Every structure is written in structure tokens, then in C-alpha cells.
Coordinates of C-alpha atoms in Angstrom, one line a residue:
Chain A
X1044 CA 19.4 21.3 -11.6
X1045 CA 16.7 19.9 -13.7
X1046 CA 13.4 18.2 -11.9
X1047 CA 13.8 14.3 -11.3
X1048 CA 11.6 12.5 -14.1
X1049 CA 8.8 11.6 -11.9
X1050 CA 7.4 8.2 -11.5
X1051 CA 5.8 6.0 -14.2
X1052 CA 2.5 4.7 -13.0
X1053 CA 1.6 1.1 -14.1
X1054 CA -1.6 -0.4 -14.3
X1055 CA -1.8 -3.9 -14.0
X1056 CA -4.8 -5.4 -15.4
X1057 CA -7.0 -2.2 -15.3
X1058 CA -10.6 -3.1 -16.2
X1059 CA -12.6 0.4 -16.4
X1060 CA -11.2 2.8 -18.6
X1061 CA -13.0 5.4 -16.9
X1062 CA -11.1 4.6 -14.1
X1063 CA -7.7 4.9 -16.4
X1064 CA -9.0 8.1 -17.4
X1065 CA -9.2 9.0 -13.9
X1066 CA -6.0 8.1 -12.8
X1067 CA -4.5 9.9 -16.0
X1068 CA -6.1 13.0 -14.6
X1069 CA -4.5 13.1 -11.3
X1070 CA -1.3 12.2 -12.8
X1071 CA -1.5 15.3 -14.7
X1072 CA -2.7 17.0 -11.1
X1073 CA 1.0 16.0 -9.6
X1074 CA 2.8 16.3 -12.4
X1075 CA 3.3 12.9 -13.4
X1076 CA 2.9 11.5 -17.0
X1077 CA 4.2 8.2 -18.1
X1078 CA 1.4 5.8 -17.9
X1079 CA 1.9 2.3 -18.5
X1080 CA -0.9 -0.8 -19.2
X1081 CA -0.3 -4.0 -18.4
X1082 CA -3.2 -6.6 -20.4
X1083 CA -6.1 -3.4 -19.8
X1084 CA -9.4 -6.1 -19.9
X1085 CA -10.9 -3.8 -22.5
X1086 CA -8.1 -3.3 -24.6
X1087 CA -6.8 0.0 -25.5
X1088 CA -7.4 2.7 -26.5
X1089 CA -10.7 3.4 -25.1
X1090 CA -12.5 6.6 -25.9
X1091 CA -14.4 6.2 -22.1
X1092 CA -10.6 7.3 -20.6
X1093 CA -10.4 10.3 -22.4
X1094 CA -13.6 11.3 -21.5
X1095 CA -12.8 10.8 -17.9
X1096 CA -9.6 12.6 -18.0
X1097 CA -10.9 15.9 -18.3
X1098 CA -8.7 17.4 -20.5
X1099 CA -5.6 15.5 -19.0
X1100 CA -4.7 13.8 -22.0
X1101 CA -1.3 13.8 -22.9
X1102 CA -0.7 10.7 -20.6
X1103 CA -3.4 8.8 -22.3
X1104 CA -1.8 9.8 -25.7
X1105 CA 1.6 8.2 -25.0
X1106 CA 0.1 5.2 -22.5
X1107 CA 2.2 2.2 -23.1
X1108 CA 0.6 -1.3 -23.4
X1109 CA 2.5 -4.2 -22.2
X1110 CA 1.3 -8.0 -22.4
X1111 CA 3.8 -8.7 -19.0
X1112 CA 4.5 -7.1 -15.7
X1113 CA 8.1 -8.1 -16.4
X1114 CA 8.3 -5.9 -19.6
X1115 CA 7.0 -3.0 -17.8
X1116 CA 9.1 -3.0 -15.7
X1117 CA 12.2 -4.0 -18.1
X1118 CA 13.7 0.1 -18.0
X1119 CA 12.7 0.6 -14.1
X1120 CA 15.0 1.1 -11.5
X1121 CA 13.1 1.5 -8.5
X1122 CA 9.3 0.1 -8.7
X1123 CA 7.0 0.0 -5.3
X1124 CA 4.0 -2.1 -5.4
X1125 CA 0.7 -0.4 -4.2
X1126 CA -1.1 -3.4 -2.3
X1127 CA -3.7 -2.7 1.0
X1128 CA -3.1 -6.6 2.0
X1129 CA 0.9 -6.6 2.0
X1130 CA -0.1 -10.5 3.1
X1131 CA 3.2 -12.2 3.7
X1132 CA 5.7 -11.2 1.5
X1133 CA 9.1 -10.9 2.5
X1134 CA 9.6 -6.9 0.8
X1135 CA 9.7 -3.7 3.0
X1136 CA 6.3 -2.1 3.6
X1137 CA 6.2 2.1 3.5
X1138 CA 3.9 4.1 3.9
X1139 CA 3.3 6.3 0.7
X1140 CA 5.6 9.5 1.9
X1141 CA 8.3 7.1 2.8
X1142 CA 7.8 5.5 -0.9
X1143 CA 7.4 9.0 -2.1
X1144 CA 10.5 10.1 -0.3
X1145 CA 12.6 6.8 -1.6
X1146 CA 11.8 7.4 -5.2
X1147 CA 12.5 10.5 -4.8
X1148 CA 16.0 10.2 -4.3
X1149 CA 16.7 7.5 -6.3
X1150 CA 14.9 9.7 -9.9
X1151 CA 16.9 12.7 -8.1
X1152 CA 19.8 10.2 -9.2
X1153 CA 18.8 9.8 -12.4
X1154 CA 17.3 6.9 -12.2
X1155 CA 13.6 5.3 -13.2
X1156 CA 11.2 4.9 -11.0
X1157 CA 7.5 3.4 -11.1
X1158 CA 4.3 2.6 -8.4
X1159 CA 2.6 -0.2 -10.0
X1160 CA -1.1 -0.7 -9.2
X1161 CA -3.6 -3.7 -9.5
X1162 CA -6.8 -3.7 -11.1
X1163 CA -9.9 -3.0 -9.5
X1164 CA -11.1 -6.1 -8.3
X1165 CA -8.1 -8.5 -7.8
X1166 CA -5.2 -6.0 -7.1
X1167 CA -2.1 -7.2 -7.6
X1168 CA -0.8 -10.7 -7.5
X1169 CA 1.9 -11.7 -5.5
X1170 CA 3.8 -12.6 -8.5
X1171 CA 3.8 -9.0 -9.6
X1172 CA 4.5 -8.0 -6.0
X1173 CA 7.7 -9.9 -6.3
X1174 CA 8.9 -8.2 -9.5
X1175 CA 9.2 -5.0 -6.8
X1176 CA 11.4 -3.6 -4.6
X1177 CA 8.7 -2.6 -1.8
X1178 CA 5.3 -2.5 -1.2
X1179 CA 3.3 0.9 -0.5
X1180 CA 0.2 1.0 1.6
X1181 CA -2.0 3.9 2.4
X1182 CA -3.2 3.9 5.9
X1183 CA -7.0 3.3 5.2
X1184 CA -9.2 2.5 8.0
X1185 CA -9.5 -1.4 8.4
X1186 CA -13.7 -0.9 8.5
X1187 CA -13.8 -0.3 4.5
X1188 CA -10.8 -1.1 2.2
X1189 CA -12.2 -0.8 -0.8
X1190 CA -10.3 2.6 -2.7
X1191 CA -10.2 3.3 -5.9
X1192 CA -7.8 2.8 -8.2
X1193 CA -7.5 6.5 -8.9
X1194 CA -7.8 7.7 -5.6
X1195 CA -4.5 5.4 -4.5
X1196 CA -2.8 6.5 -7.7
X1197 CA -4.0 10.6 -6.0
X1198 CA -2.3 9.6 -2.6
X1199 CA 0.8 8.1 -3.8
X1200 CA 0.9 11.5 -6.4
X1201 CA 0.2 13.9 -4.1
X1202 CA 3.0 12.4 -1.5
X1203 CA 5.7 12.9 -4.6
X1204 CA 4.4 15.8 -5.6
X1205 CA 5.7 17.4 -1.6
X1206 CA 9.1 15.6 -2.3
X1207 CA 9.1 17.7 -5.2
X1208 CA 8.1 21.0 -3.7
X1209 CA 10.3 20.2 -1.1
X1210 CA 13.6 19.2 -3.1
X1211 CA 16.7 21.5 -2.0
X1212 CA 17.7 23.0 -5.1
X1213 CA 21.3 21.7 -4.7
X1214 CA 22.8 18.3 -5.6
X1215 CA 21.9 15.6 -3.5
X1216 CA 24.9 14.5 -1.3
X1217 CA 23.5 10.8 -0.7
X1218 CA 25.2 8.5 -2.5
X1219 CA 23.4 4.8 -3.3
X1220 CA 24.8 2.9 -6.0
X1221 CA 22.2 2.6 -9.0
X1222 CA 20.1 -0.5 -9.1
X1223 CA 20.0 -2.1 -12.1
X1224 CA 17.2 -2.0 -14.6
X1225 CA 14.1 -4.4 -13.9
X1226 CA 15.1 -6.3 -17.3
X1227 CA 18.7 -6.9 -16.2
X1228 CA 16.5 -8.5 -12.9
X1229 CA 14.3 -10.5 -14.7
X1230 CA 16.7 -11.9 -17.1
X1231 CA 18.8 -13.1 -13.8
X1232 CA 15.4 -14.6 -12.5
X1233 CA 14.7 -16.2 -15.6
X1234 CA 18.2 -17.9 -15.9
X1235 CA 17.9 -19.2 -12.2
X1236 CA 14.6 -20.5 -12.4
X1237 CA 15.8 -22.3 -16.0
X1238 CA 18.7 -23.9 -14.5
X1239 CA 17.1 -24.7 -11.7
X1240 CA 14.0 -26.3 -13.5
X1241 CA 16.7 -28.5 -15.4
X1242 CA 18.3 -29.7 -11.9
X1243 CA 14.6 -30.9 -11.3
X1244 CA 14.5 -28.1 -7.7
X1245 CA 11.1 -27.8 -8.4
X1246 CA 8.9 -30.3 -7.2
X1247 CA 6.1 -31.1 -6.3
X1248 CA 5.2 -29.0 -9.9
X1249 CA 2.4 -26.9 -8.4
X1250 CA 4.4 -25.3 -5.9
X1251 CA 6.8 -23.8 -8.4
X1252 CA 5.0 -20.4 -8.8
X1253 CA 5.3 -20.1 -4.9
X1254 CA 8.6 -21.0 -4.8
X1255 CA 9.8 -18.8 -8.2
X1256 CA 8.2 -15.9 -5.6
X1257 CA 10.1 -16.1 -3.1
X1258 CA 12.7 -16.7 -4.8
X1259 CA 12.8 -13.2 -6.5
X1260 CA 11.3 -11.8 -3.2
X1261 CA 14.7 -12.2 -1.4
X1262 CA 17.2 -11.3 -4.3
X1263 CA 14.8 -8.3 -5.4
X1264 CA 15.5 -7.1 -1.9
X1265 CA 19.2 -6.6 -2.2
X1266 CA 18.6 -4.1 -5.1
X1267 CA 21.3 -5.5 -7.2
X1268 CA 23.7 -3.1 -9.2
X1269 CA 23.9 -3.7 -13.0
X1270 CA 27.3 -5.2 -12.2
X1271 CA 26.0 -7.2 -9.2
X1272 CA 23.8 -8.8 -11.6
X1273 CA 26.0 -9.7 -14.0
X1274 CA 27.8 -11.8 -11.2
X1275 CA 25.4 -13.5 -10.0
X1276 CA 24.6 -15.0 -13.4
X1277 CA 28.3 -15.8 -13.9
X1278 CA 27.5 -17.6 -10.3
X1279 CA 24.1 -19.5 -11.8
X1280 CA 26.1 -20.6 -15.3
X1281 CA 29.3 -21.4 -13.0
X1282 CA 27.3 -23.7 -10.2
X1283 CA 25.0 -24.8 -13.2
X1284 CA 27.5 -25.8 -15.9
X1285 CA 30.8 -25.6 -14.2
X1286 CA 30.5 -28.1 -11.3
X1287 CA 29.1 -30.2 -14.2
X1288 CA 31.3 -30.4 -16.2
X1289 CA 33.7 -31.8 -13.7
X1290 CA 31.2 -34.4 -12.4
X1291 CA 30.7 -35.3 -16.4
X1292 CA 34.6 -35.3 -17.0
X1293 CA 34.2 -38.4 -14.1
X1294 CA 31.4 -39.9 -15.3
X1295 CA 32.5 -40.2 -18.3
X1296 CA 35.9 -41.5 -17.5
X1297 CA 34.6 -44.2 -15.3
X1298 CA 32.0 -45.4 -17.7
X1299 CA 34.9 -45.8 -20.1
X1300 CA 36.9 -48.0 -17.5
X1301 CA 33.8 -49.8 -17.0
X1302 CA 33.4 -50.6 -20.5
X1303 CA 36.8 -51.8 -20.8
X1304 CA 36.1 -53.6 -18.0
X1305 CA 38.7 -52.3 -15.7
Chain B
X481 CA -8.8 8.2 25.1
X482 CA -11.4 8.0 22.5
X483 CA -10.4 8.9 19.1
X484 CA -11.3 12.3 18.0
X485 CA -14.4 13.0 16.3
X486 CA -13.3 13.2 12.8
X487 CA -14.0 16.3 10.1
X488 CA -17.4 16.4 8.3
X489 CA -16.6 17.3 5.0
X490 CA -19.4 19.7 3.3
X491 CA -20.1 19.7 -0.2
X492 CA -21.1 23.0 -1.4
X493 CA -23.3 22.9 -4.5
X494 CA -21.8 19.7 -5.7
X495 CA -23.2 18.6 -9.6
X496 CA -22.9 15.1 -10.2
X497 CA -24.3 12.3 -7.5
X498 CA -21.4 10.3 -8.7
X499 CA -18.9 12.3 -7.0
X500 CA -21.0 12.8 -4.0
X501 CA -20.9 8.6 -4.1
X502 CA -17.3 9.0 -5.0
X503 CA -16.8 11.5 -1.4
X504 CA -18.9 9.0 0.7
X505 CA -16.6 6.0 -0.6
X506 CA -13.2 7.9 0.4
X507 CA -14.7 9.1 3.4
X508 CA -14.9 5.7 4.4
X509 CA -12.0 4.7 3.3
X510 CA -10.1 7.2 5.7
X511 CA -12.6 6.7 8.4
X512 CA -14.7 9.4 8.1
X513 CA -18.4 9.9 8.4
X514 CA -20.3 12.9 8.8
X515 CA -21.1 14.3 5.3
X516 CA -23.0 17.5 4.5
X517 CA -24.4 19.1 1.1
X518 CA -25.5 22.4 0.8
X519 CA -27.8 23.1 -2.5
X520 CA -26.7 19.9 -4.4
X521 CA -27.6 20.5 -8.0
X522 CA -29.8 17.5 -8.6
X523 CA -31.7 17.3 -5.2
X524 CA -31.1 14.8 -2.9
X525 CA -30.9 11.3 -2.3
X526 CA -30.1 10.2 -5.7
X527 CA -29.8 6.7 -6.2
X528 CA -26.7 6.8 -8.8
X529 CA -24.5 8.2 -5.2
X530 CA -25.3 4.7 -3.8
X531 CA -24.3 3.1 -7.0
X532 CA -20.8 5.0 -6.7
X533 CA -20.2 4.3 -3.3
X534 CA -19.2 1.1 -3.8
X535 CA -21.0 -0.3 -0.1
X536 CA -20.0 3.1 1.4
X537 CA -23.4 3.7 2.0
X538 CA -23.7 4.7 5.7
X539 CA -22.5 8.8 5.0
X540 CA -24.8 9.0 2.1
X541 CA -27.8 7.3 4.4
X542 CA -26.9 9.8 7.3
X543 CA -26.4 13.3 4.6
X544 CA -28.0 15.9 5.9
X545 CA -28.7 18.8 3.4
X546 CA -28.9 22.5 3.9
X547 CA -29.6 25.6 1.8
X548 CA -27.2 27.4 3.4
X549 CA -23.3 27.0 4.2
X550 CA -23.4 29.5 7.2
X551 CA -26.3 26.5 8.5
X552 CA -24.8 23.8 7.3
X553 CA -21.4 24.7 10.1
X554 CA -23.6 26.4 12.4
X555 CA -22.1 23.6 14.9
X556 CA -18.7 23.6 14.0
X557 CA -16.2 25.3 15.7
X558 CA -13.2 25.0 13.1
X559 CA -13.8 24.6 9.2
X560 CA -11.1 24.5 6.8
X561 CA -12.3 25.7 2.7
X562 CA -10.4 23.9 0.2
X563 CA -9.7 26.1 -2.7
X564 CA -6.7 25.7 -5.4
X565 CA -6.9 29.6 -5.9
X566 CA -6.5 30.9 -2.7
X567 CA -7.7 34.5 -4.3
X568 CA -7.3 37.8 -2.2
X569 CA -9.1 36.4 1.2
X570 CA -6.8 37.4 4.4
X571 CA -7.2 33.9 5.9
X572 CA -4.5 31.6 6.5
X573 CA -3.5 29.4 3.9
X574 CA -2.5 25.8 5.0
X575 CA -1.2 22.7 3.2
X576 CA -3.4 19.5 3.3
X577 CA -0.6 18.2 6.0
X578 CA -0.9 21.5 8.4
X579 CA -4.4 21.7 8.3
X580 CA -4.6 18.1 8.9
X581 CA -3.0 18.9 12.3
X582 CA -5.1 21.7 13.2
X583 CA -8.2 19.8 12.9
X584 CA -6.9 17.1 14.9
X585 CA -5.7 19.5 17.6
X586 CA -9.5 20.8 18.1
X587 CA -10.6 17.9 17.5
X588 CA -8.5 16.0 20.5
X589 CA -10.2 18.9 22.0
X590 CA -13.6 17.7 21.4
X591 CA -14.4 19.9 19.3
X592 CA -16.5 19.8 16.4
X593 CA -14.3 20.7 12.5
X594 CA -15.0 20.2 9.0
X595 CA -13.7 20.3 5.9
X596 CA -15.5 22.3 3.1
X597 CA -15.1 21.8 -1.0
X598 CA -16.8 23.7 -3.8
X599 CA -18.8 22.3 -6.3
X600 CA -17.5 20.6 -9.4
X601 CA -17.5 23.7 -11.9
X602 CA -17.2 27.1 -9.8
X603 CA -15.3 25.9 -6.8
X604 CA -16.2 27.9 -3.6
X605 CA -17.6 31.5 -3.5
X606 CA -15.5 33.8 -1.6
X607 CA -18.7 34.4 0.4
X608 CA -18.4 30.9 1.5
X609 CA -15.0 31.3 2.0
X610 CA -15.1 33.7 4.4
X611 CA -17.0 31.6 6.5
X612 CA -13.8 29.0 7.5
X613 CA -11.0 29.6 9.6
X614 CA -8.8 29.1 6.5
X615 CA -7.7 27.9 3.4
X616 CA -6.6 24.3 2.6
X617 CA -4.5 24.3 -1.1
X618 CA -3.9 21.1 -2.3
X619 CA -0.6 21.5 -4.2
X620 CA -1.0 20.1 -7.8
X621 CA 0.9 20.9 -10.8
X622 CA -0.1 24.6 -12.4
X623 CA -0.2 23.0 -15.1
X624 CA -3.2 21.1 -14.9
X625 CA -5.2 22.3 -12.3
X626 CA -8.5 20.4 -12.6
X627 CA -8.8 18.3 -9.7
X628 CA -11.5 15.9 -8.9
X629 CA -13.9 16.7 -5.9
X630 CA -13.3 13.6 -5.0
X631 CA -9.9 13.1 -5.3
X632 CA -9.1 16.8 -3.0
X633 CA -11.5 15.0 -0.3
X634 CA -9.2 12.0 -0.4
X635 CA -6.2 13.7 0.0
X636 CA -7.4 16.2 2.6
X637 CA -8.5 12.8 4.4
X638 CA -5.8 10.6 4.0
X639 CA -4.0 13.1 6.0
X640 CA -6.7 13.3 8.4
X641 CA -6.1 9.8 9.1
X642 CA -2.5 10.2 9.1
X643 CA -2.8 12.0 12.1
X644 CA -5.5 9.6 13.7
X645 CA -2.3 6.8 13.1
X646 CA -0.6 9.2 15.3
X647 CA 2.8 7.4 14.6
X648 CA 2.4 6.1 11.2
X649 CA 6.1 5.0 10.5
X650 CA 5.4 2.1 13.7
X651 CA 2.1 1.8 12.6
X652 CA 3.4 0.4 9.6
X653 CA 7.0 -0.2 10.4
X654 CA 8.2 -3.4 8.9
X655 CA 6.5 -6.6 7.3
X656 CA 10.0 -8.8 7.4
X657 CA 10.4 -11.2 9.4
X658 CA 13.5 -11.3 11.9
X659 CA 16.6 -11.9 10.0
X660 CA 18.6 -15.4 10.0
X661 CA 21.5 -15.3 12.5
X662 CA 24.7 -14.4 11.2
X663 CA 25.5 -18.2 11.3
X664 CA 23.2 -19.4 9.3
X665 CA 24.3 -16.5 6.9
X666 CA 27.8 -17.5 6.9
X667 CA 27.1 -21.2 6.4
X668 CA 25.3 -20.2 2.6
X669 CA 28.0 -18.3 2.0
X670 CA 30.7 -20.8 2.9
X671 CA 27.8 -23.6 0.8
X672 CA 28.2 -21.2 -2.3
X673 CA 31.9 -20.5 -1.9
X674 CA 32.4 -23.7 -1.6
X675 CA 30.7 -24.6 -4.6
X676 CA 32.1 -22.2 -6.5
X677 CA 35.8 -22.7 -6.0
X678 CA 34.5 -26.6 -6.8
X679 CA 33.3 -25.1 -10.2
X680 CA 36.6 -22.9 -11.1
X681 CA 34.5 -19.7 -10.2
X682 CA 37.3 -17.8 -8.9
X683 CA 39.8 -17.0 -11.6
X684 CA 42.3 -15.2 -11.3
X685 CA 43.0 -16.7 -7.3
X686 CA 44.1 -13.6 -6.4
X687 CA 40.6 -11.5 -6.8
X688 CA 39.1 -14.4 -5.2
X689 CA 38.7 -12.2 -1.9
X690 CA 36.9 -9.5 -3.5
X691 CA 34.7 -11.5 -5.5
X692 CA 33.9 -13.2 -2.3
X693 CA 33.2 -10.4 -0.6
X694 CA 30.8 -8.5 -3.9
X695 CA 28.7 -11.8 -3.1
X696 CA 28.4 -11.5 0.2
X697 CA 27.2 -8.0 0.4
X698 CA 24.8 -8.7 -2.3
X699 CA 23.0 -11.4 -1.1
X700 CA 23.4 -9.9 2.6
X701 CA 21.3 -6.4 1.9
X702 CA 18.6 -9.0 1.2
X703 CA 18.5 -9.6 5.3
X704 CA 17.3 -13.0 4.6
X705 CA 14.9 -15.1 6.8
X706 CA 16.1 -18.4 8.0
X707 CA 13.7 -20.2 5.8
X708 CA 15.0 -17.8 3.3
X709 CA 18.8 -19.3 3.9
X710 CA 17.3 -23.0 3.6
X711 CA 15.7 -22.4 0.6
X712 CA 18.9 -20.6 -0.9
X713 CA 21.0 -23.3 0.1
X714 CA 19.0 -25.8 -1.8
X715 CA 19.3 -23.4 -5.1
X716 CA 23.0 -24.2 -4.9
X717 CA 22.8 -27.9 -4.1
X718 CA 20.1 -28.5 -7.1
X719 CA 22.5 -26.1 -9.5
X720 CA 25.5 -27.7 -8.3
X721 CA 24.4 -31.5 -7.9
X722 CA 21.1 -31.6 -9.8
X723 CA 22.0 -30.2 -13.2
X724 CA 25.6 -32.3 -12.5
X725 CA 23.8 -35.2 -12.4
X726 CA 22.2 -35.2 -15.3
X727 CA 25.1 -34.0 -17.3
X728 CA 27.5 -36.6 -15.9
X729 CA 24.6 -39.3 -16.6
X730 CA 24.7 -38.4 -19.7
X731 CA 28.8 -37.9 -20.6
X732 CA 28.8 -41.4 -18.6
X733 CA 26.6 -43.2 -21.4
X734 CA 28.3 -41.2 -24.4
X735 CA 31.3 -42.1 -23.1
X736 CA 30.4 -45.9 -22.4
X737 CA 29.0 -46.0 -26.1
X738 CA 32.6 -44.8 -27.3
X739 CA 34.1 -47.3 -25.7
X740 CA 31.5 -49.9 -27.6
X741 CA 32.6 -48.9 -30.6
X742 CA 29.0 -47.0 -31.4

């Protein structure tokens, strides 16, 4: 049996490229590769992360950029978000070899997996938190919590690089239906929130980007299949438009009688 | 009891201040201290190892340095080298994770342990070698074997600390808040159900039960929160009523301008 594709790493607003170097090189270290930008405040490329990578090029060479979390994503099957503060999100918390040993068994099924990190200073928003299925955090003592981007990316590596070592040679017999692509989850997200912005369920206004959160907190939880998915958007169009159209059949037919002055 | 005393890591011959800034700030980060440089290249203190410590400052400000490695663990009583290429020494050769308990077993013995890295280029002499009790390999990828001093401190600490944690999985067990009752649960379902068959959903009548039941499994592996039910069951109401509205407000003055003739 072939080795599972290891984990993407994504990069959410990087802003050093040294630091981008840094993490490519101990990607290379655990034998992961597929490096993807999201907005990197310098732009890209940038000669400094080559220099920092120490020879460990190749996943500088096919880096991806991405203007939106929600297009990094859009392949993904499995994504845990790398966060120290996991704050008061409704999404499981592991530890990084209980991450490590998740996406291990979901990419030994084939699918895509991904940790996605913040940048230096901010780390991640909640609103990228919520495009996850979990949140990762590595045990660092309370006194300091600043780590660097690379050495989280090293922890979170190293802890699938043992799954990897480890991995029985045989099939797995575990058995969890496949999640569907981060795309397919975004695209149900978006529908929701559109038909829910047209029934006017967001108000006041400036709560809406708490609300859209939790939101796709809860449903990202249940790690909807691809057909799952597709159901749940026949249930937004059926609530959205069907139920409608029977209240606008009424309407209209008593408007008529009104007019006729029955 | 008192935690253990935690490892001093010793630096021998490090190059660059950077990384010896780089060491301090995982150090901290993973809770550990007492740091210890044999021969570094450039003397010592130099300023730019404060710059890359990021506020880790207190093991740089406490360094001690020595000219030799058999001084520099003259009080130790077990020291682990880090080497990737274990070579032909007859010492024990332990992964990050084993050696991680070892030193925490002597060290819940109160006794004093270290953990000892090469410099940047050469790595450790097997002189210095032979002065541990073993061998810690980090296990990266063959392929690309240059790892950053920092980055082998960081994982050979972040086990450390795994074993401070003691119990990590209830250290960190779960961030969720207690699921709804099964109640509450059944009463969004019955809501959206409800809804649905209001909105012809459910065709043909006969898979009604299993379509039912695909919902309810879905939204249940989300283990929502009661505030999490609330909020769901105003999705429905604004998709069922709040979109309806507006649609029959709108067939309702069409309708009324038909009837006028317009």
C-alpha cells in the first residue's frame, strides 16, 4: 500500500518569508510538501524564503497562493486549525498527536487533509477557525506563548511524521464515510447565509460575522458527506423557496379577491 | 509534589546567535530554562540572541558558557545527545518520545538531566557523544535531513512537556460545551420536518423516513449546544417565514395589479 499524501500546510497571512522558508524546511524534515499561502503580506515569491529553507525547496517551488481561506481549503477533506487560544469556539480541541493520528486515518483513506496556521502576530481569526473541522494546540507552558510559526508547523510534522512510521502496512479496517471537500462546505455556507440574508435573519448588521461563525461552527462539526451536503442545500432552497411559494400562491390569491373586492 | 526540574539543553559549538535566541524562545515555550553553550562560535552574549528571542530573554540572561562539554554536565546525572546519525557508538538509541520519559523519570527523582545538540554545521563529535547516556534521533524524512538546531530542541522539548502534562488527553480534553438535551434536539428536528413537509420536501412519501432520518444523523454528529438548537431553529423560521414573506408580499401586489388591469 502506497504512503497516505501527507498534510497540506496552509499559511494564513504569513508576514516574514524567512519564516515561510522556515516552515518549508521542516516540512521537507517530515516529509510533507504541499504548501499553501493565503494573502502572504509581502507577496510572493520572496527570494528571503528560499534562503531560509536551506536547500528545502521544492515546497517553495510549487507554494500555492490563495486570496481566501475558503479557496484553500476548496479540495480539503479534513483541515485542523493550529490556534494556542482555542477561545470559545464550539469545534473539538486535540492535542497535535491526536490531530496527527485523525488525519492520519482520514489521508490513509484517500482523502486530503491540511493544518492551517495563522500569521505571526494575529494567528488565526475565528472566521478561519470556523472553516475547520478541529482546532490543534500544542501544550506550551502558559508563562510564554509566543512560538513560532515554524516551530508549530515542526510539532504538528513531527507528530505525523510517527503516524507515518508507525502505519501497519495493511489496509486500514476503520471505516468513516468521506467528508466532503471544503468547497462543497463552503458553497452550502454560502447558500445558507444568502438565503438567510434575504429573509432579513441577520440583524442587528454587525453581528452578522459572529453569527455566520457559529453558524458554520456547528454544521462543520458534523463532517458532512458529499451527499450529506447536497441535502442540506435541497433543505435551504426547499425551506427558502418552497414554503414560499405556497405563502405567495395565497397572497397572491387573496390580493386578487381583494381587488375584486370580494 | 513539585514539578521536576526540567532538562538543560547544552549547545555545543553553536554558529549563529540567532538560533541560540531561537533555543532560548522554545525553551520557554515548553517551559524550560537552564541553557548551556560550550565554545559558541561568536563569543558570548551577543545581542542579536536577545533580538531572536522574542522576550525569551531570561535563559539567555542566566547562559552559562564552558570550554568544555565534559564541564559543561559535570552536574548532571543523565544527558541525552541528539544526533540524526546515530553512527557506530554502543549507546542506546531513543526516540524524542522515550527519551522524553527517561528524563522525566530521573528527573521525578530529583535528579539533574540535559539534553545536548551539536552545532549548526558538524553536529556532535563522537567524543562528545560518548559523554551521554544515549542517543536522541529525531525521526525526519531521509530525504532531507537538515534540521534546524532550533527546531530538534523544540521537538525534544515539546515532549518534555508532554510528560510534565502528565495526562495530556484531560489536560486538553474537550472545549464543547455540554450537549442540548435530546429534547431540545428532537424539537429542531420536528421544527424542520415540519417545515419541510410544509414545503413539499419529502417526495416520493414513501422515502420520507429515510430522508428524515439522513437529516437527523447529520445535524446530530454536530452534538449541538442548546444555544446552538435556538439559533438553528431561527435559521428555519427566517428561511421558512422570512424569505416567504417577502415573496408572498410581493406575488400579493403583482397579483392585486393584475386584477387592476395594469
Amino acid at each position: 500500500m502506497a504512503d497516505p499524501r501527507p498534510p497540506c500546510v496552509i499559511l494564513n497571512e504569513p508576514q516574514l518569508a524567512e519564516n515561510i522558508g522556515a516552515v518549508a524546511r521542516v516540512m521537507a524534515n517530515f516529509g510533507l510538501s504541499d504548501l499553501r499561502l493565503v494573502r502572504p503580506r509581502d507577496g510572493w515569491p520572496q527570494e528571503r524564503a528560499w534562503a531560509s529553507a536551506s536547500g528545502a525547496d521544492w515546497p517553495l517551488n510549487d507554494a500555492r497562493v490563495f486570496q481566501r481561506t475558503e479557496d484553500a481549503i476548496a479540495d480539503l477533506r479534513l483541515v485542523y486549525a493550529s490556534t494556542a487560544r482555542p477561545r470559545e469556539t464550539q469545534l473539538p480541541v486535540l492535542t497535535p498527536r491526536e490531530a496527527a493520528a485523525e488525519l492520519s486515518r482520514a489521508a490513509g483513506e484517500g482523502l486530503a487533509v491540511a493544518l492551517l496556521f495563522g500569521g505571526e502576530r494575529a494567528g488565526l481569526e475565528t472566521a478561519d477557525i470556523a472553516l475547520s473541522h478541529g482546532i490543534v494546540t500544542i501544550p506550551i507552558d502558559p508563562k510564554f506563548r509566543s512560538l513560532n510559526l515554524a516551530q508549530a508547523v515542526a510539532v504538528c510534522a513531527y507528530e505525523w511524521r510517527l503516524t507515518v512510521l508507525d502505519r501497519p502496512r495493511e489496509a486500514f479496517a476503520h471505516n468513516i464515510d468521506e467528508p466532503a471537500p471544503g468547497e462543497m462546505l463552503v458553497g452550502l455556507y454560502e447558500h445558507l447565509e444568502a438565503e438567510l440574508e434575504a429573509a432579513g435573519f441577520f440583524h442587528p448588521p454587525e453581528k452578522r460575522p459572529s453569527m455566520v461563525r457559529n453558524l458554520r461552527v456547528a454544521l462543520g462539526r458534523a463532517r458532512m458527506t458529499e451527499q450529506e451536503v447536497r441535502t442540506f442545500r435541497g433543505v435551504v432552497t426547499a425551506l427558502s423557496k418552497g414554503r414560499g411559494r405556497v405563502l405567495a400562491k395565497l397572497a397572491a390569491q387573496k390580493a386578487a379577491k381583494e381587488e375584486r373586492g370580494e
